Structure formats: C-alpha cells, structure tokens
XYZ file of C-alpha atoms in Angstrom:
684
model
C 18.660 -15.289 -31.717
C 16.368 -12.824 -29.562
C 14.459 -14.699 -27.331
C 10.649 -14.002 -28.284
C 9.730 -12.027 -24.796
C 12.544 -9.627 -25.682
C 11.526 -9.037 -29.467
C 7.881 -8.175 -28.179
C 8.885 -5.908 -25.956
C 11.513 -4.110 -28.223
C 8.430 -3.898 -30.442
C 6.119 -2.250 -28.514
C 8.770 0.327 -27.178
C 8.967 1.556 -31.025
C 5.834 1.644 -31.790
C 5.142 4.006 -28.806
C 7.821 6.110 -29.863
C 6.351 6.271 -33.174
C 3.063 7.505 -32.080
C 4.471 9.917 -30.213
C 6.408 11.611 -33.099
C 3.204 11.315 -35.151
C 1.676 13.326 -32.751
C 4.129 15.979 -32.643
C 3.996 16.227 -36.219
C 0.567 16.504 -35.895
C 0.831 19.470 -33.760
C 3.567 21.248 -35.594
C 1.463 20.687 -38.940
C -1.326 22.407 -37.037
C 0.636 25.428 -35.823
C 1.865 26.184 -39.401
C -1.145 26.291 -40.682
C -2.428 28.652 -37.886
C 0.623 30.791 -38.777
C 0.220 31.162 -42.329
C -3.611 32.378 -41.421
C -2.044 35.039 -39.469
C 0.276 36.077 -42.073
C -2.295 36.388 -44.480
C -4.347 38.358 -42.195
C -1.654 40.905 -41.349
C -0.646 41.047 -45.337
C -4.380 41.745 -45.903
C -4.259 44.459 -43.127
C -0.961 46.369 -44.578
C -1.962 46.296 -47.955
C -5.615 48.148 -46.881
C -3.220 50.856 -44.899
C -0.932 51.378 -47.845
C -3.783 51.853 -49.953
C -5.000 54.615 -47.664
C -1.890 56.459 -46.945
C -1.702 56.892 -51.111
C -4.945 58.464 -50.893
C -4.133 60.702 -48.278
C -0.741 61.878 -49.834
C -2.152 62.444 -53.170
C -4.688 64.680 -51.152
C -2.009 66.581 -48.742
C 0.992 67.307 -51.471
C -1.056 69.847 -53.974
C -2.333 71.635 -50.636
C 1.356 72.002 -49.150
C 2.756 73.258 -52.517
C 0.057 75.675 -52.937
C 1.032 77.032 -49.065
C 4.877 77.394 -50.040
C 4.167 79.150 -53.130
C 2.373 81.675 -51.362
C 4.982 82.160 -48.395
C 7.739 82.470 -51.106
C 5.354 85.254 -52.744
C 4.896 86.886 -49.462
C 8.283 86.970 -48.292
C 9.319 88.280 -52.106
C 6.959 90.948 -51.490
C 8.423 91.949 -48.305
C 12.069 91.939 -49.007
C 10.868 94.324 -51.937
C 9.287 96.821 -49.816
C 12.473 96.669 -47.378
C 14.828 97.099 -50.872
C 12.400 100.288 -51.496
C 12.650 101.749 -48.036
C 16.336 101.456 -48.286
C 16.803 103.095 -51.774
C 14.505 105.540 -50.773
C 16.389 106.458 -47.594
C 19.598 107.357 -49.690
C 17.525 110.212 -51.364
C 16.803 111.487 -48.026
C 20.397 110.968 -46.707
C 21.903 114.345 -48.053
C 18.694 116.485 -46.314
C 18.852 114.388 -43.073
C 22.684 115.127 -42.347
C 23.434 118.260 -44.108
C 22.881 120.179 -40.620
C 25.142 118.253 -39.036
C 27.930 118.207 -41.442
C 27.509 122.004 -41.868
C 27.861 122.949 -37.725
C 30.812 120.839 -37.879
C 32.402 117.693 -35.438
C 33.283 120.400 -32.757
C 31.672 118.757 -29.530
C 29.656 116.268 -31.066
C 32.235 113.805 -33.294
C 30.263 110.528 -32.206
C 27.218 111.987 -34.327
C 29.345 113.559 -36.908
C 31.067 110.410 -37.667
C 27.721 108.651 -37.749
C 26.375 111.036 -40.423
C 29.700 110.703 -42.482
C 28.861 107.155 -42.243
C 25.592 107.494 -44.143
C 26.745 109.692 -46.815
C 29.833 107.228 -47.390
C 27.256 104.485 -47.990
C 25.024 106.860 -50.155
C 27.961 107.950 -52.403
C 28.673 104.073 -52.762
C 24.818 103.229 -53.585
C 24.812 106.050 -56.110
C 27.924 105.207 -57.759
C 26.708 101.450 -57.991
C 23.570 101.862 -59.270
C 22.616 105.479 -60.530
C 26.173 107.389 -61.470
C 24.340 109.875 -63.247
C 21.935 110.991 -60.958
C 22.025 114.300 -59.546
C 21.765 112.866 -56.222
C 25.305 111.563 -56.466
C 27.035 114.862 -56.933
C 25.021 116.220 -54.116
C 26.100 113.536 -51.650
C 29.726 113.720 -52.916
C 29.832 117.318 -52.387
C 28.509 117.012 -48.783
C 31.039 114.470 -48.420
C 33.909 116.388 -49.262
C 32.827 119.012 -46.834
C 32.552 116.424 -44.126
C 36.217 115.651 -44.787
C 37.584 119.068 -44.821
C 35.365 119.472 -41.722
C 37.383 116.680 -39.709
C 40.932 117.666 -41.304
C 39.970 121.143 -39.776
C 39.060 119.647 -36.537
C 41.845 117.676 -36.130
C 44.438 120.588 -37.120
C 42.141 122.553 -34.382
C 42.511 120.088 -31.561
C 46.528 119.773 -32.152
C 46.939 123.534 -32.399
C 44.532 123.973 -29.569
C 45.801 121.428 -27.155
C 49.112 121.028 -27.988
C 51.255 122.901 -25.442
C 54.669 123.895 -24.690
C 56.334 121.389 -22.184
C 57.705 123.804 -19.035
C 61.230 123.688 -18.404
C 60.138 122.990 -14.852
C 58.915 119.648 -16.047
C 61.299 118.802 -18.281
C 63.745 118.771 -15.342
C 61.696 116.902 -13.209
C 61.501 114.403 -16.233
C 65.484 114.135 -16.712
C 66.371 114.297 -13.276
C 63.285 111.573 -12.491
C 66.165 108.445 -13.712
C 68.849 109.547 -11.344
C 66.873 110.399 -8.414
C 65.928 107.157 -6.184
C 64.041 108.967 -3.746
C 61.248 110.194 -5.833
C 58.026 109.195 -4.556
C 56.273 109.536 -7.754
C 56.883 109.044 -11.654
C 56.959 112.353 -13.871
C 54.617 111.673 -16.579
C 54.007 114.110 -19.735
C 50.516 113.985 -20.853
C 50.787 116.469 -23.966
C 46.786 115.877 -24.876
C 43.996 115.577 -22.567
C 42.896 112.082 -22.752
C 39.043 113.246 -24.375
C 41.018 115.104 -27.099
C 43.453 112.235 -27.353
C 40.690 109.839 -27.898
C 39.120 112.399 -30.245
C 42.519 112.537 -32.492
C 42.561 109.220 -33.082
C 39.263 108.388 -34.121
C 39.458 111.437 -36.629
C 43.111 110.059 -37.855
C 41.708 106.308 -38.321
C 38.550 107.562 -40.161
C 40.738 109.984 -42.532
C 43.190 107.003 -43.215
C 40.143 104.622 -43.514
C 37.566 106.399 -45.510
C 38.926 109.995 -46.319
C 42.034 108.504 -48.424
C 43.953 111.322 -46.772
C 47.218 111.502 -45.205
C 47.878 115.078 -45.251
C 46.947 115.096 -41.860
C 50.276 113.249 -40.911
C 52.154 116.852 -42.278
C 49.831 118.688 -40.091
C 50.528 116.353 -36.927
C 54.623 116.337 -37.154
C 54.320 120.155 -38.134
C 52.454 121.079 -34.838
C 54.325 118.570 -32.800
C 57.647 119.513 -34.071
C 56.993 123.199 -33.206
C 56.222 122.154 -29.358
C 58.989 119.945 -29.157
C 61.296 122.713 -30.738
C 59.948 125.153 -28.745
C 60.074 123.005 -25.092
C 63.880 122.426 -25.783
C 64.489 126.170 -26.613
C 62.539 126.831 -23.430
C 64.748 125.027 -21.157
C 67.839 126.253 -23.085
C 66.380 130.077 -21.825
C 65.468 128.981 -18.385
C 68.821 128.109 -17.742
C 70.148 131.672 -18.761
C 67.158 133.443 -16.757
C 68.206 131.174 -13.417
C 71.715 131.453 -13.721
C 71.249 135.613 -14.280
C 68.775 135.643 -11.048
C 70.021 133.229 -8.499
C 73.300 131.694 -10.024
C 71.790 128.154 -10.182
C 69.086 126.424 -12.434
C 66.616 124.552 -10.302
C 63.461 122.082 -10.775
C 60.879 122.723 -8.623
C 58.791 119.795 -6.959
C 56.636 117.869 -9.614
C 53.756 119.858 -10.777
C 50.865 117.845 -9.272
C 52.603 119.156 -6.034
C 51.268 122.904 -4.581
C 52.187 125.417 -6.894
C 53.183 127.770 -4.372
C 55.487 125.636 -1.900
C 58.099 124.678 -4.791
C 61.167 122.421 -3.556
C 64.847 123.527 -4.977
C 65.996 121.036 -6.489
C 69.871 122.021 -8.166
C 70.221 120.335 -11.385
C 72.972 117.782 -11.339
C 75.815 120.175 -12.725
C 78.634 118.048 -15.074
C 82.169 117.926 -14.366
C 83.139 121.255 -15.626
C 86.028 123.255 -14.932
C 84.507 124.615 -12.024
C 85.886 121.509 -9.755
C 89.321 122.293 -10.798
C 89.267 126.061 -10.084
C 87.891 124.681 -6.307
C 90.792 122.775 -6.026
C 92.653 125.631 -7.165
C 91.445 127.677 -4.166
C 92.004 124.920 -1.675
C 95.799 124.944 -2.427
C 95.923 128.749 -2.078
C 94.562 128.240 1.221
C 97.497 126.095 1.843
C 100.110 128.258 0.075
C 100.203 126.394 -2.968
C 98.507 129.110 -5.259
C 101.216 131.386 -7.836
C 101.438 134.540 -8.366
C 100.813 135.973 -11.903
C 103.519 135.486 -14.209
C 104.129 135.712 -18.026
C 101.950 133.034 -20.056
C 100.399 133.367 -23.253
C 97.864 131.070 -21.697
C 94.581 132.901 -20.949
C 94.182 132.077 -17.339
C 91.718 129.835 -16.301
C 90.737 131.570 -13.196
C 89.357 134.283 -15.407
C 87.072 131.960 -17.647
C 83.670 133.293 -18.283
C 80.884 131.723 -15.919
C 78.377 131.916 -18.703
C 80.333 129.120 -20.253
C 79.280 126.523 -17.435
C 75.711 127.752 -18.049
C 75.911 127.220 -21.828
C 77.459 123.937 -21.111
C 75.193 122.670 -18.460
C 72.375 124.196 -20.884
C 72.895 122.376 -24.062
C 73.731 119.045 -21.819
C 70.136 119.041 -20.619
C 68.936 119.895 -23.595
C 70.439 116.943 -25.104
C 68.929 115.044 -22.493
C 65.681 116.568 -22.776
C 65.437 115.943 -26.862
C 65.927 112.607 -25.685
C 63.090 112.232 -23.180
C 60.798 114.374 -25.194
C 61.455 112.287 -28.430
C 60.562 109.062 -26.634
C 57.564 110.702 -25.272
C 56.407 111.928 -28.896
C 56.667 108.678 -30.146
C 54.536 107.002 -27.659
C 51.845 109.845 -28.506
C 52.534 109.118 -32.407
C 52.081 105.431 -32.077
C 48.613 106.011 -31.011
C 47.523 108.616 -33.543
C 49.580 107.937 -36.679
C 49.213 104.391 -38.732
C 51.912 102.004 -38.160
C 53.269 102.086 -41.542
C 53.721 105.766 -41.733
C 55.149 106.214 -37.774
C 58.714 106.248 -38.920
C 58.642 108.765 -41.381
C 56.509 110.904 -39.564
C 58.337 110.569 -36.532
C 61.791 111.469 -38.330
C 60.211 114.469 -39.919
C 59.057 115.558 -36.468
C 62.204 115.430 -35.027
C 64.141 117.192 -37.288
C 63.889 120.986 -36.092
C 64.814 120.025 -32.739
C 67.678 117.650 -33.688
C 68.998 119.895 -36.155
C 69.100 122.870 -33.646
C 70.838 120.666 -31.486
C 73.688 119.335 -33.920
C 74.044 122.867 -35.321
C 74.400 123.934 -31.607
C 77.040 121.458 -31.157
C 78.845 122.378 -34.212
C 79.054 126.074 -32.923
C 80.498 124.649 -29.836
C 83.300 123.025 -31.958
C 83.886 126.194 -33.958
C 84.074 128.143 -31.018
C 86.334 125.626 -29.375
C 88.749 125.934 -32.563
C 88.874 129.885 -32.533
C 89.573 129.349 -29.223
C 92.662 127.183 -30.189
C 93.870 129.545 -31.940
C 93.867 132.227 -29.480
C 95.313 129.602 -26.704
C 92.206 129.873 -24.879
C 91.997 126.642 -23.567
C 89.095 127.208 -20.575
C 87.111 127.539 -23.803
C 87.884 124.091 -25.099
C 87.546 122.539 -22.264
C 83.830 123.156 -22.050
C 83.915 120.428 -25.042
C 84.672 117.439 -22.482
C 81.679 117.288 -20.545
C 79.709 117.686 -23.435
C 81.213 115.049 -25.050
C 80.850 112.659 -22.444
C 77.514 113.375 -21.948
C 76.855 112.548 -25.719
C 78.622 109.132 -25.711
C 76.696 108.461 -22.442
C 73.389 109.343 -24.328
C 74.468 107.755 -27.243
C 72.409 104.216 -26.630
C 69.492 106.120 -25.524
C 69.815 108.318 -28.952
C 70.293 105.480 -31.249
C 67.286 103.879 -29.415
C 64.987 106.575 -30.230
C 66.197 107.078 -33.509
C 65.676 103.324 -34.785
C 63.941 103.233 -37.834
C 64.781 106.706 -38.896
C 66.734 107.467 -42.208
C 70.420 106.972 -42.273
C 71.034 110.730 -42.187
C 69.197 111.104 -38.870
C 70.961 108.378 -37.226
C 74.310 109.683 -38.335
C 73.787 113.047 -36.925
C 74.901 112.301 -33.710
C 77.710 110.169 -34.547
C 79.168 112.778 -36.890
C 79.197 115.552 -33.947
C 80.641 112.971 -31.877
C 83.432 112.792 -34.413
C 84.214 116.377 -34.908
C 84.254 116.866 -31.050
C 86.664 114.189 -30.688
C 88.684 115.681 -33.329
C 88.719 119.292 -31.732
C 89.560 118.055 -28.465
C 92.545 115.762 -29.729
C 93.801 119.069 -31.524
C 93.266 121.188 -28.371
C 95.791 118.290 -26.133
C 98.155 118.813 -28.790
C 98.218 122.595 -28.915
C 97.868 122.805 -25.215
C 101.003 120.444 -24.860
C 102.832 122.441 -27.514
C 102.358 125.739 -26.070
C 103.326 124.774 -22.540
C 106.698 123.851 -24.263
C 107.005 126.949 -26.405
C 105.121 129.517 -24.066
C 107.872 132.440 -24.175
C 110.368 133.593 -21.873
C 109.258 136.989 -21.135
C 111.628 138.757 -18.469
C 109.517 141.548 -17.494
C 106.377 138.786 -17.006
C 108.485 136.533 -14.653
C 107.346 136.701 -11.040
C 109.988 139.052 -9.282
C 109.689 136.932 -6.087
C 110.286 133.590 -7.571
C 106.703 132.245 -7.020
C 104.766 129.669 -8.818
C 104.633 130.571 -12.381
C 101.400 131.091 -14.272
C 102.204 128.945 -16.640
C 102.449 126.078 -13.881
C 99.122 126.936 -12.396
C 97.515 126.790 -15.829
C 98.984 123.521 -16.995
C 98.293 122.031 -13.440
C 94.793 123.375 -13.600
C 94.062 122.228 -17.097
C 95.507 118.695 -16.057
C 93.441 118.622 -13.085
C 90.610 118.752 -15.142
C 91.248 116.185 -17.171
C 90.710 113.638 -13.959
C 86.684 113.905 -14.424
C 87.360 113.137 -18.053
C 89.706 110.495 -18.210
C 88.014 107.994 -20.365
C 86.563 111.137 -22.657
C 90.350 112.673 -22.970
C 91.869 109.117 -23.616
C 89.219 108.479 -26.657
C 90.081 111.607 -27.751
C 93.892 110.647 -28.216
C 92.787 107.525 -29.235
C 90.477 108.643 -31.879
C 93.802 109.894 -33.426
C 95.539 106.773 -33.419
C 95.844 104.502 -36.293
C 97.542 101.266 -34.450
C 94.933 98.109 -34.123
C 95.985 97.954 -30.539
C 93.795 101.170 -30.363
C 90.585 99.417 -30.864
C 91.928 95.745 -29.458
C 92.693 97.268 -25.942
C 90.598 100.397 -26.363
C 90.141 101.069 -22.107
C 93.609 100.264 -21.190
C 95.111 101.769 -24.518
C 93.431 104.998 -24.081
C 94.214 105.396 -19.921
C 97.773 104.709 -21.418
C 97.666 107.373 -24.003
C 96.281 109.879 -21.563
C 98.984 109.125 -19.145
C 101.900 109.547 -21.464
C 100.021 112.736 -22.693
C 99.958 113.978 -18.961
C 104.021 112.992 -18.611
C 104.059 114.774 -22.010
C 102.596 118.025 -20.725
C 104.748 117.546 -17.464
C 107.950 117.389 -19.579
C 107.171 119.908 -21.549
C 106.254 121.974 -18.636
C 109.726 121.275 -16.619
C 111.802 121.876 -19.476
C 109.913 125.328 -20.247
C 110.347 126.139 -16.361
C 114.444 125.465 -16.954
C 114.413 127.704 -19.368
C 112.592 130.587 -17.701
C 114.817 130.342 -14.892
C 117.748 131.435 -16.530
C 115.887 135.014 -16.978
C 116.730 135.269 -13.204
C 120.555 136.891 -12.484
C 120.369 135.531 -9.193
C 121.015 132.046 -9.128
C 119.250 131.280 -5.900
C 116.372 133.317 -7.035
C 116.453 130.869 -9.848
C 116.672 127.804 -7.714
C 113.434 129.337 -5.683
C 111.639 129.744 -8.602
C 112.343 125.936 -9.725
C 111.540 124.783 -6.279
C 108.253 126.558 -5.852
C 107.088 125.531 -9.219
C 108.278 121.793 -8.780
C 106.601 121.669 -5.407
C 103.704 123.070 -6.599
C 103.368 120.432 -9.334
C 104.035 117.463 -6.703
C 101.539 118.893 -3.954
C 99.185 119.240 -6.983
C 99.791 115.882 -8.619
C 99.576 114.520 -5.082
C 96.344 115.925 -3.635
C 94.448 115.874 -6.984
C 95.420 111.970 -7.343
C 97.037 113.030 -10.635
C 99.937 110.970 -9.661
C 98.226 107.594 -9.877
C 97.532 108.461 -13.697
C 101.027 109.611 -14.120
C 102.389 106.385 -12.650
C 100.632 104.226 -15.088
C 103.661 105.103 -17.228
C 106.131 106.861 -15.073
C 106.342 104.847 -12.103
C 109.152 106.921 -10.740
C 107.780 110.656 -11.397
C 107.165 111.199 -7.507
C 110.770 110.490 -6.747
C 111.692 112.351 -9.250
C 110.073 115.692 -8.279
C 111.299 115.236 -5.189
C 114.839 114.700 -5.979
C 114.431 118.182 -8.311
C 113.091 119.849 -5.226
C 115.950 118.508 -3.011
C 118.482 119.843 -5.929
C 116.819 123.506 -5.874
C 117.081 123.394 -2.114
C 120.974 122.810 -2.129
C 121.707 125.261 -4.925
C 119.787 127.927 -2.970
C 121.742 127.056 0.499
C 124.837 127.947 -1.762
C 123.805 131.243 -1.998
C 124.425 131.704 1.877
C 128.265 130.521 1.156
C 129.693 133.949 0.512
C 128.286 134.623 3.871
C 129.465 132.106 5.699
C 132.625 131.995 4.210
C 133.833 134.861 6.025
C 133.346 133.179 9.341
C 134.324 129.627 8.011
C 137.114 127.765 10.583
C 139.154 127.078 7.273
C 139.381 131.020 6.453
C 139.870 132.000 10.087
C 143.622 133.525 11.316
C 145.420 131.486 13.459
C 146.968 132.882 16.526
C 147.858 132.217 20.145
C 145.466 132.928 23.280
C 147.061 135.705 25.400
C 149.339 136.795 22.602
C 148.780 140.374 21.225
C 147.210 140.560 17.840
C 149.303 142.125 15.231
C 147.613 144.641 13.033
C 147.260 142.051 10.011
C 145.531 140.004 12.406
C 143.448 142.418 13.689
C 142.604 143.508 10.096
C 141.596 140.390 9.204
C 139.228 139.625 11.657
C 137.776 142.796 11.307
C 137.238 141.868 7.250
C 135.359 138.781 8.660
C 133.186 140.290 10.776
C 132.432 143.210 8.288
C 131.887 140.857 4.922
C 129.751 138.547 7.124
C 127.487 141.878 8.564
C 127.354 143.060 5.154
C 126.422 139.386 3.099
C 123.628 138.881 6.208
C 122.126 142.205 5.734
C 122.400 141.803 1.641
C 121.229 138.531 1.778
C 118.391 138.931 4.165
C 117.125 142.231 2.296
C 116.921 140.665 -0.891
C 115.586 137.610 -0.155
C 112.914 138.646 2.242
C 111.104 139.734 -1.149
C 111.539 136.454 -2.244
C 108.550 133.991 -1.925
C 108.009 130.366 -0.900
C 104.171 129.980 -0.812
C 103.958 126.525 1.052
C 104.549 127.138 4.439
C 105.828 123.467 5.422
C 108.770 124.017 2.691
C 109.072 127.441 3.727
C 110.134 126.689 7.419
C 111.943 123.822 6.611
C 114.351 125.892 4.276
C 114.572 128.877 6.681
C 115.102 126.086 9.678
C 118.080 124.500 7.746
C 119.645 127.887 6.924
C 119.373 128.840 10.358
C 120.992 125.958 12.000
C 123.916 126.618 9.618
C 124.893 130.032 9.834
C 123.904 129.883 13.539
C 126.278 127.246 14.295
C 128.763 128.825 12.016
C 128.351 132.372 13.599
C 128.086 130.841 16.949
C 131.456 129.476 16.786
C 133.173 132.521 14.860
C 131.583 134.622 17.724
C 132.743 132.339 20.723
C 135.938 132.263 19.406
C 136.742 136.021 18.570
C 133.856 138.100 20.351
C 136.405 138.462 23.155
C 139.480 139.175 21.132
C 140.649 142.554 21.620
C 140.824 143.233 17.558
C 138.946 146.815 17.887
C 138.418 149.241 20.239
C 134.959 149.899 18.680
C 133.567 146.276 19.295
C 130.110 147.317 18.513
C 130.792 148.444 15.207
C 131.633 144.806 14.080
C 129.998 142.943 16.404
C 126.428 144.384 15.360
C 124.286 140.852 15.835
C 124.061 138.115 18.654
C 123.468 134.448 17.295
C 119.723 134.850 17.836
C 119.446 137.968 16.213
C 120.750 136.163 12.994
C 118.273 133.415 13.662
C 115.568 136.194 13.951
C 116.572 137.755 10.435
C 116.538 134.217 8.437
C 113.128 133.604 10.248
C 111.992 136.847 8.342
C 113.093 135.324 4.804
C 110.528 134.824 2.450
C 108.016 137.012 4.161
C 107.242 140.278 2.443
C 104.845 141.214 5.510
C 107.535 141.032 8.022
C-alpha cells in the first residue's frame, strides 16, 4: 500500500503534466485556425487572378489571329510577285543571251556557260509549263546553236593546241628512265594549262547537259593523229640524223637554252655491229680470214641502214609506250571515266597498227632473207625481239582495259619473230653444213675460209642475245621441260645449237680441205680455220656457252690443231729424208770414195736443195694469219731441218765427192733457217 504522501505527490505531478498538455493542445488548435484562414485568403486571391487572366485571353486571341492572317497574306503576295518576276525573266532569256551565243565561247567560256545555263533552265520551264509556246522553240533553237558552238570550240581548241611531240623531246623522255644523272624530269605538256581547263569544262558540260558523245570521237581522232605523227617523226629523225652525222642524238632537255644543245648519244641495241668490231679486233691480231667461197652473204658487207632501221624501230616502240602513257593521263582528265578505255583503245590504234605492221614487215623481210641466205639481215630480228619482250610488261600495263584484239597484237608479233628467228637459226646451221665445195672459191693460200668467219661472227652475235636466241629455240620445243625450266633449258638449247653449228662447220671444212691437192696445204687450211675458231671462241667468251654441253670442246680443238701441224710437218720429210742418217752411205774416213758413193752424196745434196727450194717457193705463198702460230710452226720446222742438215753438212761437207762443191753445197745451215723464216710471208 502506497503511503499517502507519495500518492499526493504523484497526483500533483500528473495534474501538472495534464495542464501542460492542455496548453499545447490549445496552441495547436489556434495555429490550425490561423492556417485555415490564410488558405481561404490565398484561394480567394487565385480565383480573382484566374478570372482576370481569362478576361485578358478572351481579349488578345482574336487580335493575334487577325495579325497572323495579315502576315500570311503579305507573304503570299511577295511570293506571287517573285514567281511572276521569275516567269517573266524566262521570256527575256533569249533576248538577253542571243548576242553572247552568236559571238561564241572563244575567250569568254565562263560567261558563255553561264548563258547556256540560263537557256537550259528556260527550256525546262517552258517544257513543263508552256510546251506549246513560241518561246520554247526560240530557247530550244538557241540552246542547240550554243551546244554546236561549244562542240566547235572543243574541236578548235584540240586542233589548234595539239602539237606533234618533237623527236628531241621523245628521245629525252625515253632516255630519262636510264639517265641516273638527269637533273630534272622530262614532262610532256600536250595542252597549255588554261586550254586544258577549258577543254575539261566543255567536255563535262557536253556530257552533263549536251547529252553528246560525238566530242569523244573528235578527241581521239585529233590525238590519234598527233600520236601517230609523233612516232613517225621520230623515225624520220633517225634517218636524217644517220645520213648527216651517223648517230641519232637527243639535245638537252628543252627548257635549257636552244642554242647550246648537248649531244646525247642514243643507246644503240646490241646489233651485229659489236660482232663486226670483234672481227676487226681479231684481224689486227692476225686472225681474220681472206675471202673464200661461201654461199652465205658476208656479214661484213651488211648495210648500215639495217642498224638505223633497227634502232629507229626499237626507239619507236619505247616512244609509243611513253607517249601512250602520257595520252592516257591527258584523256583521264577530259573523257568521262566509263568512256576512257574505249576512247583510249581507239586513240592508239593507228600508231599501234603502224608499229605492228612495221614489225610484220621486218618478219617478212627476214623470211625472204632466209631464202637467199642473207642471215645478217635476219639478225635485225634479235635486238627487236629482245626489246619487245623487255617492253611487254609496260605494254601490257598501258593496254590494260583495252579490247582483247588490241592486247593480243604485241604477243602475236613476238610469236612471229620467235618463229622466224628459230627458222633462221636452223637454216643457218643447215647452210653451214651444206655450203658447197667450190674449188675456184677456195683460198689459195690456205687461210681462214669466209664460211668460218661468217659462222663465228654469227655465233658471236648470239652472245648479246643469249636469252632471246634460247627462247627462240625453246619456243619450237614441245617438251614439258621447256616450260618447267625455261631459263636453264633455253641456255642448254642455245649451247647445243652452237655446238651443232661448230660441228657442221668442222665437217664442211674437212670436206673443203679435200679440194687441195697438196696435203700440206690442206693441213694449213684446217689448222688456220681450227685455230681461228678456237681463238674466236676464247676471245668472245663463246667457249663458256659451249662448255654448258661440251666440256672438252677447247681441248678437242687444240688436239685438232696439233694434228694438222704434224700433218704439215710431214711435207718436209721428202726434203729431210734425202739427208737423214738412215739413208746415208757408210764409208771409211780417209778412204777414197768410190764413184757410186760420190754419186749418192751428190744426189742427196741435189735432192735436199731442190726440195728445199721447191717447198720454200710454194709455202712462201701460203698464209698463217696468227703470228704466234706462224712463228711456232716456223721455229719447229727450222729446228728439225737445221739439225738434220747441220749433221749432214758436217759429215759430208768436207768430203771430196765432187770437183765443184759449190754446185751442191749451195746453202749454209743459217741460210736454210733464213729461208724457212720466210715461209707463210707473201711480202718477203
């Protein structure tokens, strides 16, 4: 039970809290009443504001709509006036532009094209809005006249400013690729820059607005003529230069001073000239042969014009490639892209056909030359064919995109040249084998036969064209190895061919040597020819090519040479046999000779003297052009004869076999040597 004091205290505490809560409640109630009042006042203000806004909106909206309608009406009026002005302007186009169209575009292309644009728009307007109006016919007629004037201007610009490229510039252009020391590039300006821009603008207008492609025909015809004339001009330049100075040349690059040209020798292809120069060098060393019988036309007599024609054709081929490349660059700026290949194909046809026709003429001339055994003329095919093959990648690149018939022209010419070249090689080998033995044409002094010098000269020429000649031979082969191992196979074929020619030549020389009645002269003849062949092979490096298939060729020729020397030396046996030890009489010193023994000694002296004189007289007229071989053969023979005669003279020179010893002992040992030293020397 709670004590009364605590209960009283607790009650007072509760009553205090209750009083506080009641005061708080009273405060909250007062606050709510104030808030309600404020809310009512705010609602009243907003309601009043809304009412005023509604009244304002009802007043403004009609005014706004009326203003908007007025603005729209004003814009429509302005557009109508503008359209009327635009339409009216079309009716004035003809009169405004007629004078400009009549005067033409020359010198005022920008203004002219602007007038044509106005006429074009007028035509389009009348076609769409008033197709029956006379104004349409008027502007259409004016447009056609303007288009014709632009076409005429295009033709005029191309004709007046398309110039033939000078041979000098073409040669600089060709040599520019190989001239590492060139200070500046050689460029072609087919049209002046300002003219080029006008031509481009006209061509684009004709394609876009004129709906005209005739100008492309005009373009290729004019440029085709210039290209063809440029190449023909280069060919004429070669002929004129060769007739005046002997060497075509290219002056310095044109932007240098015209009065100080620098002669620039044109790089001449490896023609027969090199082989002829080799022959001249051998001649200076005593290797050249004298004229003998041969149905082969001498290579030395080859006309220089063949070299000029060959050089001219080779340079014309290179010129075509360079000029065609340049033409395509020009064409790409003027002709629409989808017409470029066709137009370019037409543009190059005349020049390309000219080159191909000339190439076929060369093939035809070679074919005729083979029939008459003029193989020097056939050799012109070799440098040309080599150049065509070297140029073919550039040719293919230039002709990319042209018709198949155009692309196939060069490969067709190459095939023709390979075929005729292979025919020439085979016929040459057959002619070497079958060259007849004409007694009246054989060299009387036993020197090198013309057949030999011609054959070697021909083979030497092949050194410059090993790949070309090998490819010619390989082109006639059907074996799979010809394609699988083309380079090595071609080299072996060429080596085999050279060995075949040399074998045919050797057989023919053996046959010809039988024409000589004197075996010694026959031996000298074979010796001279074999020696000439060997030295020529060594000097011209043909021996390395021969060694590809015949390792022992050099040794074989040396053996043949030695064999002929020995055969020749046997001709002296009839002289030395008279005084040889085995044929001499035996007698006792101090014992008087019998008549028979004296007669034998007299016969030996007389036989030796007569034989020596006869041989020296005959063999003095023979020839051994190689000084080294001539000295060697003389020395060997001199040694043998002097030793034999010296021994004989020592034994019988003091023997009293005659009362007139000077009648029999006509020569001393040294005199005999001097006589032999004068062998093979027609000037002695």
